[in-house]
Amino acid sequence: MKSIFSYVVLFFIVISLKIHAQTTYDSNLSNEQIEKKIDENSNNPIKMWKLINFYIQKSKKNFDNEALFYAYRYASITSKYPLNIKYADSALVTAKKSKIKKIVLDAYLNRGNINMAEEFYQKALDDILVANKLSQEAGNDYIFNKTIYYIAQNKIYLGQYEDAAKELRICLNFFKDNLQNKTPLGKNYEVYYIYSLMSLIDSQTKLSKFNENKILLKEAFNYLEENKLQQYIPYFISSEGTNAYYAKDYETAISKLSEAIRLYNDQWQHNTEIFYLGLSYWHVGKKKLAIKYLEEIDKHYEKTKKLDPQFRSAYEILIKYYNSTGNTEKQLEYINKLMVLDRSYEKNYKYLYGRIVKEYDTKKLIAEKNRIEYTLKTQRVFFIVLFILFLGGFLYFGFRIHKEKQTYKKRFEEIIAQQNKLSSTEKLSGDSAQYEGQQKFDYDFYNKIPGLNPIFVENILNQLAIFEHENKFLDPQVSQKSLSEDLGTNSTYFSKIINTYKGKNFVLYISDLRLDYIIDHLKNDVKYINKDVKELAAIAGFSNTENFSDHFRRKFDLKPSVFIKMLKDNM
């Protein structure tokens, strides 16, 4: 009975909120006006939610699925777990009902963004990649570039800052180029320009590109001042702080990060600033103050059971600090937490786990835990496991080396057999040359190229045979143009003949002749074996060693140095 009464009360509260929302706001407000009011009240959750509820009810009343999607999207962005996931699902269902491609794309992207914020990385990436694919098919540049932004965020989580920076430059340029466009419903070039700029600066900070960041920070502050976007300024001041931290200017880092925290005027917990303040104080020797900041990171983890991998080193410092003070209880507490976090990282996103830079790896943590707990038995197990892993690694790499040698040997034997066959063919061709005058002209063979006289083709091929026999291909200056002129034809006809009768283009034709020549000499003349690759490249007529090696690997699937070594071993 009490439960039924509670549901009835809740029902009337929801109804009253809806009626209040409908009566408080003018139903003639356009969707764009409603969204603008929601954005303006982002720091007033109660008023903002009244507007969102009003937006939802108005859209339902008007059977406007497009507007309802945008209303649900606002609800998903501003609510907490698990409501944010439910609203994101509702937004996707509504978008599909509308059958409007652009909002279906946006719905997938929105749910991916929400899942990423909740650290459901696999689900997030699935949705983002769907949006990326559909946006390419639909030619929706706006959603496509938003997906690039979120893919970059995944790369940042993976620690792939160089790749992330490349992606961010692409979407940054797109949003920047469209800043002057009038913002239609559901598009906000300005916000994603600012987000991309902020994320690019932070990525480049990790890559120590401090001078490039000075230019980007100047661009950011100028734009925010000119467009009166004061709410974003603290974020870029924070970027200045992290930039200073990685440049080892810890005093500036402390100043900028502290200023950013003072200027923030929102409901978010700014762990990034707290974390880097802790690290900065640690580096300037104020260890007790550093620990207070880093313990705030631990409090956040205790409350949410979530922690961005970039904050992992907070626990390493806490472990180190309490080890130095002799507080083994605290030390053990943080070791256990760090081990739980590492297992979580490995389970939920193993690709990320392998890229986290750690001061204490898992084995070290286990060894330290054993030392504290004085468990000699566990220590012995640890060393046995370590030995097994070492032995396993040794056997694995030994097997790989053996397999690689077998592959090389097989390939070497194939090359030698191929060259022996080639030598035999050339000998037979030479022996049969004396009978050429008695052979009947093969009209069909020389008539493969439309528009070219078969007799002309035969003449060119005969000249090519002489060219090959006299090893004129060793001339490093030989080119398609020069050889075609020597043979009395033009480059176009000559190219057709080479492609048709040699089965390859001119560059590969010349390169293969040179390679066969050098292989034959390596095999039959011992003085060539003792020459280095650079000398062999010059003898064969290649312009440089790299060009020679590239073509050698292309034709024989083996490095020239490996082939020479195996040739020596088989002598």
Coordinates of C-alpha atoms in Angstrom, one line a residue:
M1 CA 0.0 0.0 0.0
K2 CA 2.8 2.3 0.9
S3 CA 4.5 1.5 -2.4
I4 CA 1.4 2.4 -4.4
F5 CA 1.0 5.7 -2.6
S6 CA 4.7 6.5 -3.4
Y7 CA 4.1 5.9 -7.1
V8 CA 0.9 8.0 -7.1
V9 CA 2.8 10.9 -5.5
L10 CA 5.7 10.5 -8.0
F11 CA 3.1 10.5 -10.8
F12 CA 1.6 13.8 -9.7
I13 CA 5.0 15.4 -9.2
V14 CA 6.0 14.5 -12.8
I15 CA 2.7 15.7 -14.2
S16 CA 3.0 19.0 -12.2
L17 CA 6.6 19.5 -13.6
K18 CA 5.3 19.0 -17.1
I19 CA 2.4 21.4 -16.6
H20 CA 4.8 23.9 -15.0
A21 CA 7.2 23.6 -17.9
Q22 CA 4.4 24.1 -20.4
T23 CA 2.9 27.1 -18.6
T24 CA 6.1 28.8 -17.7
Y25 CA 7.5 29.0 -21.3
D26 CA 5.8 30.4 -24.4
S27 CA 4.8 27.5 -26.6
N28 CA 5.5 29.8 -29.6
L29 CA 9.3 29.7 -28.9
S30 CA 11.1 28.2 -31.9
N31 CA 13.3 25.1 -31.3
E32 CA 16.4 27.3 -31.9
Q33 CA 15.2 29.7 -29.2
I34 CA 14.6 26.9 -26.7
E35 CA 18.1 25.5 -27.4
K36 CA 19.7 28.9 -26.9
K37 CA 17.9 29.3 -23.6
I38 CA 19.1 25.8 -22.5
D39 CA 22.7 26.7 -23.4
E40 CA 22.4 30.0 -21.5
N41 CA 21.2 28.2 -18.4
S42 CA 23.9 25.5 -18.4
N43 CA 25.1 26.7 -14.9
N44 CA 21.5 26.6 -13.5
P45 CA 20.6 22.8 -13.6
I46 CA 17.0 23.4 -12.3
K47 CA 16.1 26.0 -14.9
M48 CA 17.9 24.1 -17.6
W49 CA 16.0 20.8 -16.8
K50 CA 12.7 22.7 -16.9
L51 CA 13.6 23.9 -20.4
I52 CA 14.6 20.4 -21.5
N53 CA 11.3 18.9 -20.2
F54 CA 9.5 21.7 -22.0
Y55 CA 11.4 21.0 -25.2
I56 CA 10.6 17.2 -24.9
Q57 CA 6.8 17.8 -24.3
K58 CA 6.5 20.4 -27.0
S59 CA 8.2 18.1 -29.6
K60 CA 6.0 15.2 -28.6
K61 CA 2.9 17.4 -28.8
N62 CA 3.8 18.5 -32.3
F63 CA 4.9 15.0 -33.4
D64 CA 8.2 16.5 -34.4
N65 CA 10.7 13.6 -34.2
E66 CA 13.6 15.7 -35.3
A67 CA 13.1 18.3 -32.5
L68 CA 12.4 15.4 -30.0
F69 CA 15.8 13.9 -30.9
Y70 CA 17.6 17.1 -30.1
A71 CA 15.6 17.4 -26.8
Y72 CA 16.6 13.8 -25.8
R73 CA 20.2 14.6 -26.8
Y74 CA 20.2 17.6 -24.5
A75 CA 18.8 15.3 -21.7
S76 CA 21.4 12.7 -22.3
I77 CA 24.3 15.2 -22.2
T78 CA 23.1 16.9 -19.0
S79 CA 21.9 13.9 -16.9
K80 CA 24.0 11.4 -14.9
Y81 CA 24.4 7.6 -15.3
P82 CA 22.3 5.5 -15.9
L83 CA 19.7 8.1 -17.1
N84 CA 22.2 9.6 -19.7
I85 CA 22.4 6.2 -21.4
K86 CA 18.6 5.8 -21.4
Y87 CA 18.1 9.2 -22.9
A88 CA 20.9 8.5 -25.5
D89 CA 19.0 5.3 -26.4
S90 CA 15.7 7.2 -26.7
A91 CA 17.4 9.8 -28.9
L92 CA 18.6 7.0 -31.3
V93 CA 15.2 5.3 -31.4
T94 CA 13.5 8.7 -32.1
A95 CA 16.1 9.5 -34.8
K96 CA 15.5 6.1 -36.6
K97 CA 11.7 6.8 -36.4
S98 CA 12.3 10.1 -38.1
K99 CA 14.2 8.4 -41.0
I100 CA 16.3 11.6 -41.3
K101 CA 19.8 10.5 -42.1
K102 CA 21.6 13.5 -40.5
I103 CA 20.0 13.0 -37.1
V104 CA 20.5 9.2 -37.2
L105 CA 24.2 9.8 -37.6
D106 CA 24.2 12.4 -34.8
A107 CA 22.3 9.9 -32.6
Y108 CA 24.9 7.2 -33.0
L109 CA 27.6 9.8 -32.3
N110 CA 25.8 11.1 -29.2
R111 CA 25.4 7.7 -27.7
G112 CA 29.1 6.9 -28.5
N113 CA 30.1 10.1 -26.7
I114 CA 28.0 9.3 -23.6
N115 CA 29.4 5.7 -23.5
M116 CA 32.9 7.0 -23.7
A117 CA 32.3 9.4 -20.8
E118 CA 31.1 6.4 -18.8
E119 CA 34.2 4.5 -19.8
F120 CA 32.3 1.9 -21.9
Y121 CA 35.0 2.2 -24.5
Q122 CA 34.1 -0.7 -26.8
K123 CA 30.4 0.4 -27.0
A124 CA 31.5 4.0 -27.6
L125 CA 33.9 3.1 -30.4
D126 CA 31.2 0.9 -32.0
D127 CA 28.7 3.8 -32.2
I128 CA 31.3 6.3 -33.3
L129 CA 32.6 4.1 -36.1
V130 CA 29.0 3.5 -37.3
A131 CA 28.4 7.3 -37.4
N132 CA 31.7 7.7 -39.2
K133 CA 30.8 5.1 -41.9
L134 CA 27.2 6.4 -42.4
S135 CA 28.4 10.1 -42.5
Q136 CA 30.8 9.2 -45.3
E137 CA 28.1 7.4 -47.2
A138 CA 25.7 10.3 -46.7
G139 CA 28.3 13.0 -47.4
N140 CA 27.6 14.7 -44.1
D141 CA 30.8 16.6 -43.5
Y142 CA 29.7 18.0 -40.1
I143 CA 29.0 14.6 -38.5
F144 CA 32.0 13.0 -40.2
N145 CA 34.3 15.6 -38.7
K146 CA 32.7 15.2 -35.3
T147 CA 33.4 11.4 -35.5
I148 CA 37.0 12.3 -36.3
Y149 CA 37.1 14.4 -33.1
Y150 CA 35.8 11.5 -31.0
I151 CA 38.0 8.9 -32.6
A152 CA 40.9 11.3 -31.7
Q153 CA 39.6 11.2 -28.1
N154 CA 39.9 7.4 -28.2
K155 CA 43.4 7.6 -29.5
I156 CA 44.2 10.0 -26.6
Y157 CA 42.9 7.4 -24.2
L158 CA 45.2 4.9 -25.9
G159 CA 48.2 7.2 -25.5
Q160 CA 48.5 7.6 -29.3
Y161 CA 49.1 11.4 -29.1
E162 CA 50.8 11.7 -32.5
D163 CA 47.9 10.0 -34.3
A164 CA 45.4 11.9 -32.2
A165 CA 47.0 15.2 -33.1
K166 CA 46.8 14.4 -36.9
E167 CA 43.1 13.6 -36.5
L168 CA 42.4 16.8 -34.5
R169 CA 44.1 19.0 -37.1
I170 CA 41.7 17.7 -39.7
C171 CA 38.5 18.4 -37.7
L172 CA 39.9 21.6 -36.3
N173 CA 40.4 23.0 -39.9
F174 CA 36.9 21.9 -40.9
F175 CA 35.2 23.6 -37.9
K176 CA 37.4 26.7 -38.2
D177 CA 36.6 27.0 -41.9
N178 CA 32.8 26.9 -41.1
L179 CA 32.8 29.4 -38.2
Q180 CA 31.1 32.0 -40.3
N181 CA 28.3 29.7 -41.3
K182 CA 24.9 30.4 -39.7
T183 CA 24.4 27.6 -37.2
P184 CA 21.3 25.6 -38.1
L185 CA 19.5 23.4 -35.7
G186 CA 21.7 20.6 -34.3
K187 CA 25.0 22.1 -35.6
N188 CA 27.5 24.0 -33.6
Y189 CA 30.8 24.6 -35.5
E190 CA 32.0 27.0 -32.8
V191 CA 31.8 24.6 -29.9
Y192 CA 33.7 21.8 -31.8
Y193 CA 36.2 24.3 -33.0
I194 CA 37.0 25.2 -29.4
Y195 CA 37.0 21.6 -28.3
S196 CA 39.3 20.5 -31.1
L197 CA 41.6 23.4 -30.4
M198 CA 41.8 22.5 -26.7
S199 CA 42.3 18.8 -27.4
L200 CA 45.0 19.5 -30.0
I201 CA 46.9 21.7 -27.5
D202 CA 46.7 19.1 -24.8
S203 CA 47.9 16.3 -27.2
Q204 CA 50.8 18.4 -28.4
T205 CA 51.7 19.1 -24.8
K206 CA 52.3 15.4 -24.3
L207 CA 54.5 15.5 -27.4
S208 CA 56.6 18.4 -26.0
K209 CA 55.5 20.7 -28.9
F210 CA 55.5 23.8 -26.7
N211 CA 56.3 26.4 -29.3
E212 CA 53.5 25.2 -31.6
N213 CA 51.2 25.4 -28.6
K214 CA 52.1 29.1 -28.0
I215 CA 50.6 29.9 -31.4
L216 CA 47.4 27.8 -30.8
L217 CA 46.9 29.3 -27.3
K218 CA 47.2 32.8 -28.8
E219 CA 44.6 31.9 -31.4
A220 CA 42.3 30.5 -28.7
F221 CA 42.5 33.5 -26.4
N222 CA 42.0 36.0 -29.3
Y223 CA 38.9 34.1 -30.5
L224 CA 37.3 33.8 -27.1
E225 CA 37.9 37.5 -26.3
E226 CA 36.6 38.7 -29.7
N227 CA 33.4 36.5 -29.4
K228 CA 32.8 37.1 -25.6
L229 CA 33.1 33.4 -24.8
Q230 CA 34.5 34.0 -21.3
Q231 CA 33.3 30.6 -20.0
Y232 CA 35.9 28.8 -22.0
I233 CA 38.9 30.9 -21.0
P234 CA 39.7 28.9 -17.8
Y235 CA 40.1 25.7 -19.9
F236 CA 42.8 27.3 -22.0
I237 CA 44.5 28.8 -18.9
S238 CA 44.5 25.2 -17.6
S239 CA 46.1 24.1 -20.9
E240 CA 48.8 26.7 -20.3
G241 CA 49.4 25.1 -16.9
T242 CA 49.8 21.6 -18.2
N243 CA 52.0 22.9 -21.0
A244 CA 54.2 24.5 -18.4
Y245 CA 54.2 21.3 -16.3
Y246 CA 55.5 19.2 -19.2
A247 CA 58.1 22.0 -20.0
K248 CA 59.2 21.5 -16.4
D249 CA 58.3 25.1 -15.5
Y250 CA 56.5 24.0 -12.3
E251 CA 56.0 27.4 -10.7
T252 CA 54.2 28.7 -13.8
A253 CA 52.2 25.4 -13.9
I254 CA 51.0 26.0 -10.3
S255 CA 50.1 29.6 -11.0
K256 CA 48.1 28.8 -14.2
L257 CA 46.3 25.7 -12.8
S258 CA 45.3 27.6 -9.6
E259 CA 44.0 30.5 -11.7
A260 CA 41.9 28.1 -13.8
I261 CA 40.3 26.5 -10.8
R262 CA 39.4 30.0 -9.4
L263 CA 37.8 31.0 -12.7
Y264 CA 35.7 27.9 -13.4
N265 CA 32.0 28.6 -12.9
D266 CA 30.3 25.3 -13.5
Q267 CA 29.3 22.1 -11.7
W268 CA 32.1 19.9 -13.0
Q269 CA 34.9 18.5 -10.9
H270 CA 38.2 19.5 -12.5
N271 CA 40.4 16.6 -11.8
T272 CA 43.0 17.5 -14.4
E273 CA 43.9 20.7 -12.7
I274 CA 44.0 19.0 -9.2
F275 CA 46.2 16.2 -10.6
Y276 CA 48.8 18.4 -12.3
L277 CA 48.9 20.7 -9.2
G278 CA 49.7 17.7 -7.2
L279 CA 52.5 16.6 -9.6
S280 CA 53.9 20.2 -9.8
Y281 CA 54.0 20.6 -6.0
W282 CA 55.7 17.2 -5.8
H283 CA 58.4 18.3 -8.2
V284 CA 59.1 21.6 -6.3
G285 CA 59.6 19.6 -3.1
K286 CA 56.3 20.5 -1.4
K287 CA 55.4 16.8 -0.9
K288 CA 52.8 17.1 1.9
L289 CA 50.8 19.6 -0.2
A290 CA 51.2 17.4 -3.3
I291 CA 49.8 14.4 -1.4
K292 CA 46.7 16.4 -0.4
Y293 CA 45.9 17.2 -4.1
L294 CA 46.6 13.6 -5.2
E295 CA 44.4 12.2 -2.4
E296 CA 41.6 14.2 -4.0
I297 CA 42.1 12.0 -7.1
D298 CA 41.7 9.0 -4.8
K299 CA 38.5 10.4 -3.3
H300 CA 37.1 10.9 -6.8
Y301 CA 37.9 7.2 -7.6
E302 CA 36.3 6.1 -4.3
K303 CA 33.2 8.0 -5.1
T304 CA 32.8 7.0 -8.8
K305 CA 34.9 3.8 -9.1
K306 CA 36.2 5.3 -12.4
L307 CA 39.6 6.8 -13.1
D308 CA 41.1 8.2 -16.3
P309 CA 44.3 6.3 -17.0
Q310 CA 46.3 9.6 -17.2
F311 CA 45.7 9.9 -13.4
R312 CA 47.2 6.5 -12.7
S313 CA 50.6 7.9 -11.6
A314 CA 48.9 9.6 -8.7
Y315 CA 48.8 6.2 -7.0
E316 CA 52.5 5.6 -7.8
I317 CA 53.4 8.8 -6.0
L318 CA 51.1 8.0 -3.0
I319 CA 52.8 4.6 -2.7
K320 CA 56.2 6.1 -2.9
Y321 CA 55.4 8.8 -0.3
Y322 CA 53.9 6.5 2.3
N323 CA 56.8 4.1 1.8
S324 CA 59.2 6.9 2.6
T325 CA 57.2 7.8 5.8
G326 CA 57.1 4.1 6.9
N327 CA 53.2 4.0 6.8
T328 CA 52.9 0.5 5.4
E329 CA 49.2 0.4 6.0
K330 CA 48.6 3.4 3.6
Q331 CA 51.2 2.0 1.2
L332 CA 49.4 -1.3 1.0
E333 CA 46.0 0.4 0.6
Y334 CA 47.2 2.3 -2.5
I335 CA 49.0 -0.7 -3.9
N336 CA 45.8 -2.7 -3.7
K337 CA 43.9 0.1 -5.4
L338 CA 46.4 0.4 -8.1
M339 CA 46.3 -3.3 -8.8
V340 CA 42.5 -3.2 -9.0
L341 CA 42.8 -0.3 -11.4
D342 CA 45.3 -2.1 -13.6
R343 CA 43.1 -5.2 -13.7
S344 CA 40.2 -3.0 -14.7
Y345 CA 42.2 -1.3 -17.5
E346 CA 43.3 -4.7 -18.8
K347 CA 39.8 -6.1 -18.7
N348 CA 37.9 -3.2 -20.2
Y349 CA 40.3 -1.9 -22.7
K350 CA 43.4 -4.1 -23.1
Y351 CA 44.7 -2.0 -26.0
L352 CA 44.9 1.0 -23.7
Y353 CA 46.5 -1.0 -20.9
G354 CA 49.6 -1.9 -22.9
R355 CA 50.3 1.8 -23.6
I356 CA 50.1 3.2 -20.1
V357 CA 53.5 4.4 -18.9
K358 CA 54.1 3.2 -15.4
E359 CA 56.7 3.7 -12.8
Y360 CA 55.4 0.5 -11.0
D361 CA 54.6 -2.3 -13.3
T362 CA 52.3 -5.2 -12.1
K363 CA 55.2 -7.4 -11.2
K364 CA 56.9 -4.7 -9.1
L365 CA 53.6 -4.1 -7.3
I366 CA 53.2 -7.8 -6.5
A367 CA 56.8 -7.9 -5.3
E368 CA 56.3 -4.8 -3.1
K369 CA 53.0 -6.2 -1.7
N370 CA 54.8 -9.5 -0.8
R371 CA 57.6 -7.6 0.9
I372 CA 55.1 -5.7 3.1
E373 CA 53.1 -8.7 3.9
Y374 CA 56.3 -10.8 4.6
T375 CA 55.0 -13.7 2.5
L376 CA 58.1 -15.5 1.4
K377 CA 55.9 -18.2 -0.3
T378 CA 54.3 -15.7 -2.6
Q379 CA 57.7 -14.3 -3.4
R380 CA 58.9 -17.7 -4.5
V381 CA 55.8 -18.1 -6.7
F382 CA 56.5 -14.7 -8.2
F383 CA 60.1 -15.6 -9.2
I384 CA 59.0 -19.0 -10.6
V385 CA 56.4 -17.3 -12.7
L386 CA 58.9 -14.7 -13.8
F387 CA 61.3 -17.5 -14.8
I388 CA 58.6 -19.3 -16.7
L389 CA 57.7 -16.1 -18.5
F390 CA 61.3 -15.5 -19.3
L391 CA 61.8 -19.1 -20.5
G392 CA 58.5 -18.9 -22.5
G393 CA 59.7 -15.7 -24.1
F394 CA 63.1 -17.2 -24.9
L395 CA 61.5 -20.3 -26.5
Y396 CA 59.0 -18.1 -28.4
F397 CA 61.6 -15.8 -29.9
G398 CA 63.9 -18.8 -30.5
F399 CA 61.2 -20.4 -32.5
R400 CA 60.5 -17.2 -34.4
I401 CA 64.2 -16.9 -35.3
H402 CA 64.3 -20.5 -36.4
K403 CA 61.2 -20.1 -38.5
E404 CA 62.6 -17.0 -40.1
K405 CA 65.8 -18.7 -41.0
Q406 CA 63.8 -21.5 -42.6
T407 CA 61.8 -19.0 -44.6
Y408 CA 65.0 -17.3 -45.7
K409 CA 66.6 -20.6 -46.7
K410 CA 63.5 -21.6 -48.8
R411 CA 63.5 -18.2 -50.5
F412 CA 67.2 -18.4 -51.1
E413 CA 66.9 -21.8 -52.8
E414 CA 64.0 -20.5 -54.9
I415 CA 66.1 -17.5 -56.1
I416 CA 69.1 -19.8 -57.0
A417 CA 66.8 -22.2 -58.8
Q418 CA 65.1 -19.4 -60.6
Q419 CA 68.5 -17.9 -61.7
N420 CA 69.8 -21.3 -62.9
K421 CA 66.6 -21.7 -65.0
L422 CA 67.1 -18.2 -66.4
S423 CA 70.8 -19.0 -67.3
S424 CA 69.7 -22.2 -69.1
T425 CA 67.0 -20.3 -71.0
E426 CA 69.5 -17.7 -72.1
K427 CA 71.9 -20.4 -73.2
L428 CA 69.2 -22.1 -75.3
S429 CA 68.3 -18.8 -76.8
G430 CA 71.9 -18.2 -77.8
D431 CA 72.2 -21.7 -79.3
S432 CA 69.1 -21.2 -81.3
A433 CA 70.0 -17.7 -82.6
Q434 CA 71.8 -19.3 -85.6
Y435 CA 68.5 -20.7 -86.8
E436 CA 66.6 -17.5 -86.6
G437 CA 67.0 -16.8 -90.3
Q438 CA 65.4 -20.1 -91.1
Q439 CA 62.3 -19.6 -88.8
K440 CA 59.0 -18.5 -90.2
F441 CA 57.9 -15.0 -89.2
D442 CA 55.3 -15.3 -86.4
Y443 CA 52.8 -12.7 -87.5
D444 CA 50.3 -13.3 -84.6
F445 CA 53.0 -12.9 -82.0
Y446 CA 54.2 -9.6 -83.2
N447 CA 50.7 -8.3 -83.9
K448 CA 49.5 -7.9 -80.3
I449 CA 49.5 -4.1 -80.2
P450 CA 46.7 -2.5 -82.4
G451 CA 48.1 0.2 -84.7
L452 CA 51.7 -1.0 -84.6
N453 CA 53.3 -2.8 -87.6
P454 CA 54.3 -6.3 -86.6
I455 CA 57.6 -6.0 -88.5
F456 CA 58.3 -2.8 -86.6
V457 CA 57.6 -4.6 -83.3
E458 CA 59.9 -7.5 -84.2
N459 CA 62.7 -5.0 -85.0
I460 CA 62.3 -3.3 -81.6
L461 CA 62.3 -6.6 -79.7
N462 CA 65.4 -7.8 -81.6
Q463 CA 67.2 -4.5 -80.7
L464 CA 66.1 -5.0 -77.1
A465 CA 67.6 -8.5 -77.2
I466 CA 70.9 -7.0 -78.3
F467 CA 70.6 -4.3 -75.6
E468 CA 70.1 -7.0 -73.0
H469 CA 72.9 -9.2 -74.3
E470 CA 75.4 -6.4 -74.3
N471 CA 74.4 -5.4 -70.7
K472 CA 73.7 -1.8 -71.7
F473 CA 71.1 -1.7 -68.9
L474 CA 74.0 -1.2 -66.5
D475 CA 74.3 2.4 -67.6
P476 CA 72.7 4.4 -64.7
Q477 CA 71.7 7.2 -67.2
V478 CA 69.5 4.9 -69.3
S479 CA 65.9 6.1 -69.5
Q480 CA 62.8 5.2 -71.4
K481 CA 63.1 8.4 -73.5
S482 CA 66.8 7.9 -74.3
L483 CA 66.5 4.2 -75.1
S484 CA 63.4 4.7 -77.3
E485 CA 65.3 7.3 -79.3
D486 CA 68.3 4.9 -79.7
L487 CA 66.0 2.2 -81.0
G488 CA 64.3 4.6 -83.5
T489 CA 60.9 4.9 -82.0
N490 CA 59.0 7.3 -79.6
S491 CA 58.4 6.9 -75.9
T492 CA 54.7 6.0 -76.2
Y493 CA 55.2 3.1 -78.7
F494 CA 58.2 1.9 -76.8
S495 CA 56.2 1.9 -73.5
K496 CA 53.4 -0.2 -75.1
I497 CA 56.0 -2.8 -76.4
I498 CA 57.7 -3.1 -73.1
N499 CA 54.4 -3.5 -71.2
T500 CA 53.0 -6.0 -73.7
Y501 CA 56.1 -8.2 -74.4
K502 CA 58.0 -7.9 -71.1
G503 CA 54.9 -7.9 -68.9
K504 CA 56.1 -4.9 -66.8
N505 CA 56.7 -1.2 -67.0
F506 CA 60.1 0.2 -68.1
V507 CA 61.4 0.9 -64.6
L508 CA 60.7 -2.7 -63.4
Y509 CA 62.1 -4.1 -66.7
I510 CA 65.4 -2.3 -66.3
S511 CA 65.6 -3.0 -62.5
D512 CA 64.9 -6.7 -63.0
L513 CA 67.7 -7.0 -65.7
R514 CA 70.1 -5.3 -63.3
L515 CA 69.1 -7.6 -60.4
D516 CA 69.4 -10.7 -62.5
Y517 CA 72.9 -9.5 -63.6
I518 CA 74.1 -8.9 -60.1
I519 CA 72.7 -12.2 -58.8
D520 CA 74.5 -14.1 -61.6
H521 CA 77.8 -12.4 -60.7
L522 CA 77.3 -13.0 -57.0
K523 CA 76.7 -16.7 -57.7
N524 CA 79.6 -17.2 -60.2
D525 CA 82.3 -14.7 -59.2
V526 CA 83.6 -14.8 -55.6
K527 CA 85.0 -11.3 -55.7
Y528 CA 81.5 -9.9 -55.8
I529 CA 80.5 -11.6 -52.6
N530 CA 82.9 -9.5 -50.6
K531 CA 81.6 -6.2 -51.9
D532 CA 79.2 -4.2 -49.8
V533 CA 75.6 -3.4 -50.9
K534 CA 76.6 0.1 -51.9
E535 CA 79.2 -1.1 -54.4
L536 CA 76.9 -3.8 -55.8
A537 CA 74.2 -1.1 -56.3
A538 CA 76.6 1.1 -58.3
I539 CA 77.9 -1.9 -60.4
A540 CA 74.3 -2.8 -61.3
G541 CA 73.5 0.8 -62.4
F542 CA 71.2 1.8 -59.5
S543 CA 71.2 5.4 -58.5
N544 CA 71.5 4.7 -54.8
T545 CA 71.7 1.8 -52.3
E546 CA 68.1 2.4 -51.0
N547 CA 66.7 2.0 -54.6
F548 CA 68.7 -1.2 -55.1
S549 CA 67.6 -2.7 -51.8
D550 CA 63.9 -1.8 -52.4
H551 CA 63.9 -3.4 -55.8
F552 CA 65.8 -6.5 -54.5
R553 CA 63.2 -7.0 -51.8
R554 CA 60.4 -6.5 -54.3
K555 CA 61.7 -9.1 -56.7
F556 CA 63.2 -11.6 -54.4
D557 CA 61.3 -11.0 -51.1
L558 CA 64.7 -10.9 -49.3
K559 CA 67.2 -8.3 -48.3
P560 CA 70.4 -8.2 -50.4
S561 CA 72.5 -8.4 -47.2
V562 CA 70.7 -11.6 -46.1
F563 CA 71.1 -13.2 -49.6
I564 CA 74.8 -12.5 -49.7
K565 CA 75.3 -13.9 -46.2
M566 CA 73.4 -17.1 -47.2
L567 CA 75.4 -17.3 -50.4
K568 CA 78.6 -17.2 -48.3
D569 CA 77.3 -19.9 -45.9
N570 CA 76.5 -22.2 -48.9
M571 CA 79.9 -21.9 -50.6

